[in-house]
Amino acid sequence: MSTLYQIINWMQGALLLGFAVRIAICCIKLAHDEDEKVQIKKRIKNTIVAAVIVTVITSIRTLVEFYFKT
């Protein structure tokens, strides 16, 4: 089971890193492309929402595991 937990933790970190890179890329595009400003802001917002959802889901999973282990 520890291998599974390590994979899950690694995937969570990789996802959050991917979200951060996505936001950085969108910010760079936002500075250079004024025509698609609204669409890029939507992408940034959706990326932040996805990051929050991933963090909440993994936190709830951890809490449930901790609760039922004891």
PDB file of C-alpha atoms in Angstrom, residues 7-69:
ATOM      1  CA  ILE A   7       2.215   7.287  -6.463  1.00  0.00           C
ATOM      2  CA  ILE A   8      -0.835   9.270  -5.335  1.00  0.00           C
ATOM      3  CA  ASN A   9       1.326  11.875  -3.594  1.00  0.00           C
ATOM      4  CA  TRP A  10       3.605  12.148  -6.622  1.00  0.00           C
ATOM      5  CA  MET A  11       0.613  12.583  -8.939  1.00  0.00           C
ATOM      6  CA  GLN A  12      -0.833  15.319  -6.725  1.00  0.00           C
ATOM      7  CA  GLY A  13       2.471  17.194  -6.831  1.00  0.00           C
ATOM      8  CA  ALA A  14       2.761  16.739 -10.584  1.00  0.00           C
ATOM      9  CA  LEU A  15      -0.781  18.036 -11.101  1.00  0.00           C
ATOM     10  CA  LEU A  16      -0.189  21.120  -8.974  1.00  0.00           C
ATOM     11  CA  LEU A  17       3.078  21.787 -10.786  1.00  0.00           C
ATOM     12  CA  GLY A  18       1.270  21.436 -14.110  1.00  0.00           C
ATOM     13  CA  PHE A  19      -1.393  23.881 -12.962  1.00  0.00           C
ATOM     14  CA  ALA A  20       1.289  26.391 -11.954  1.00  0.00           C
ATOM     15  CA  VAL A  21       2.986  26.066 -15.344  1.00  0.00           C
ATOM     16  CA  ARG A  22      -0.370  26.475 -17.090  1.00  0.00           C
ATOM     17  CA  ILE A  23      -1.096  29.665 -15.166  1.00  0.00           C
ATOM     18  CA  ALA A  24       2.377  31.026 -15.948  1.00  0.00           C
ATOM     19  CA  ILE A  25       1.940  30.304 -19.661  1.00  0.00           C
ATOM     20  CA  CYS A  26      -1.488  31.956 -19.663  1.00  0.00           C
ATOM     21  CA  CYS A  27      -0.066  35.039 -17.913  1.00  0.00           C
ATOM     22  CA  ILE A  28       2.663  35.313 -20.549  1.00  0.00           C
ATOM     23  CA  LYS A  29       0.076  34.984 -23.318  1.00  0.00           C
ATOM     24  CA  LEU A  30      -2.086  37.576 -21.573  1.00  0.00           C
ATOM     25  CA  ALA A  31       0.767  40.085 -21.653  1.00  0.00           C
ATOM     26  CA  HIS A  32       1.341  39.606 -25.385  1.00  0.00           C
ATOM     27  CA  ASP A  33      -2.123  38.919 -26.813  1.00  0.00           C
ATOM     28  CA  GLU A  34      -4.678  41.607 -26.043  1.00  0.00           C
ATOM     29  CA  ASP A  35      -7.268  40.211 -28.479  1.00  0.00           C
ATOM     30  CA  GLU A  36      -7.986  37.047 -26.469  1.00  0.00           C
ATOM     31  CA  LYS A  37      -7.839  38.661 -23.039  1.00  0.00           C
ATOM     32  CA  VAL A  38     -11.244  37.363 -21.885  1.00  0.00           C
ATOM     33  CA  GLN A  39     -10.594  33.801 -23.025  1.00  0.00           C
ATOM     34  CA  ILE A  40      -7.184  33.666 -21.349  1.00  0.00           C
ATOM     35  CA  LYS A  41      -8.623  34.995 -18.075  1.00  0.00           C
ATOM     36  CA  LYS A  42     -11.247  32.217 -18.223  1.00  0.00           C
ATOM     37  CA  ARG A  43      -8.487  29.643 -18.688  1.00  0.00           C
ATOM     38  CA  ILE A  44      -6.613  31.001 -15.672  1.00  0.00           C
ATOM     39  CA  LYS A  45      -9.786  30.913 -13.566  1.00  0.00           C
ATOM     40  CA  ASN A  46     -10.594  27.352 -14.629  1.00  0.00           C
ATOM     41  CA  THR A  47      -7.041  26.241 -13.855  1.00  0.00           C
ATOM     42  CA  ILE A  48      -7.244  27.711 -10.361  1.00  0.00           C
ATOM     43  CA  VAL A  49     -10.611  26.021  -9.790  1.00  0.00           C
ATOM     44  CA  ALA A  50      -9.170  22.676 -10.922  1.00  0.00           C
ATOM     45  CA  ALA A  51      -6.195  23.083  -8.575  1.00  0.00           C
ATOM     46  CA  VAL A  52      -8.510  23.811  -5.653  1.00  0.00           C
ATOM     47  CA  ILE A  53     -10.670  20.791  -6.484  1.00  0.00           C
ATOM     48  CA  VAL A  54      -7.630  18.482  -6.642  1.00  0.00           C
ATOM     49  CA  THR A  55      -6.347  19.820  -3.321  1.00  0.00           C
ATOM     50  CA  VAL A  56      -9.728  19.452  -1.605  1.00  0.00           C
ATOM     51  CA  ILE A  57     -10.248  15.918  -2.901  1.00  0.00           C
ATOM     52  CA  THR A  58      -6.844  14.749  -1.733  1.00  0.00           C
ATOM     53  CA  SER A  59      -7.330  16.430   1.658  1.00  0.00           C
ATOM     54  CA  ILE A  60     -10.693  14.718   2.137  1.00  0.00           C
ATOM     55  CA  ARG A  61      -9.159  11.390   1.116  1.00  0.00           C
ATOM     56  CA  THR A  62      -6.406  11.838   3.681  1.00  0.00           C
ATOM     57  CA  LEU A  63      -8.885  12.758   6.424  1.00  0.00           C
ATOM     58  CA  VAL A  64     -11.088   9.753   5.697  1.00  0.00           C
ATOM     59  CA  GLU A  65      -8.086   7.415   5.693  1.00  0.00           C
ATOM     60  CA  PHE A  66      -6.857   8.847   9.001  1.00  0.00           C
ATOM     61  CA  TYR A  67     -10.329   8.533  10.537  1.00  0.00           C
ATOM     62  CA  PHE A  68     -10.828   4.895   9.575  1.00  0.00           C
ATOM     63  CA  LYS A  69      -7.283   3.779  10.443  1.00  0.00           C
TER      64      LYS A  69
END
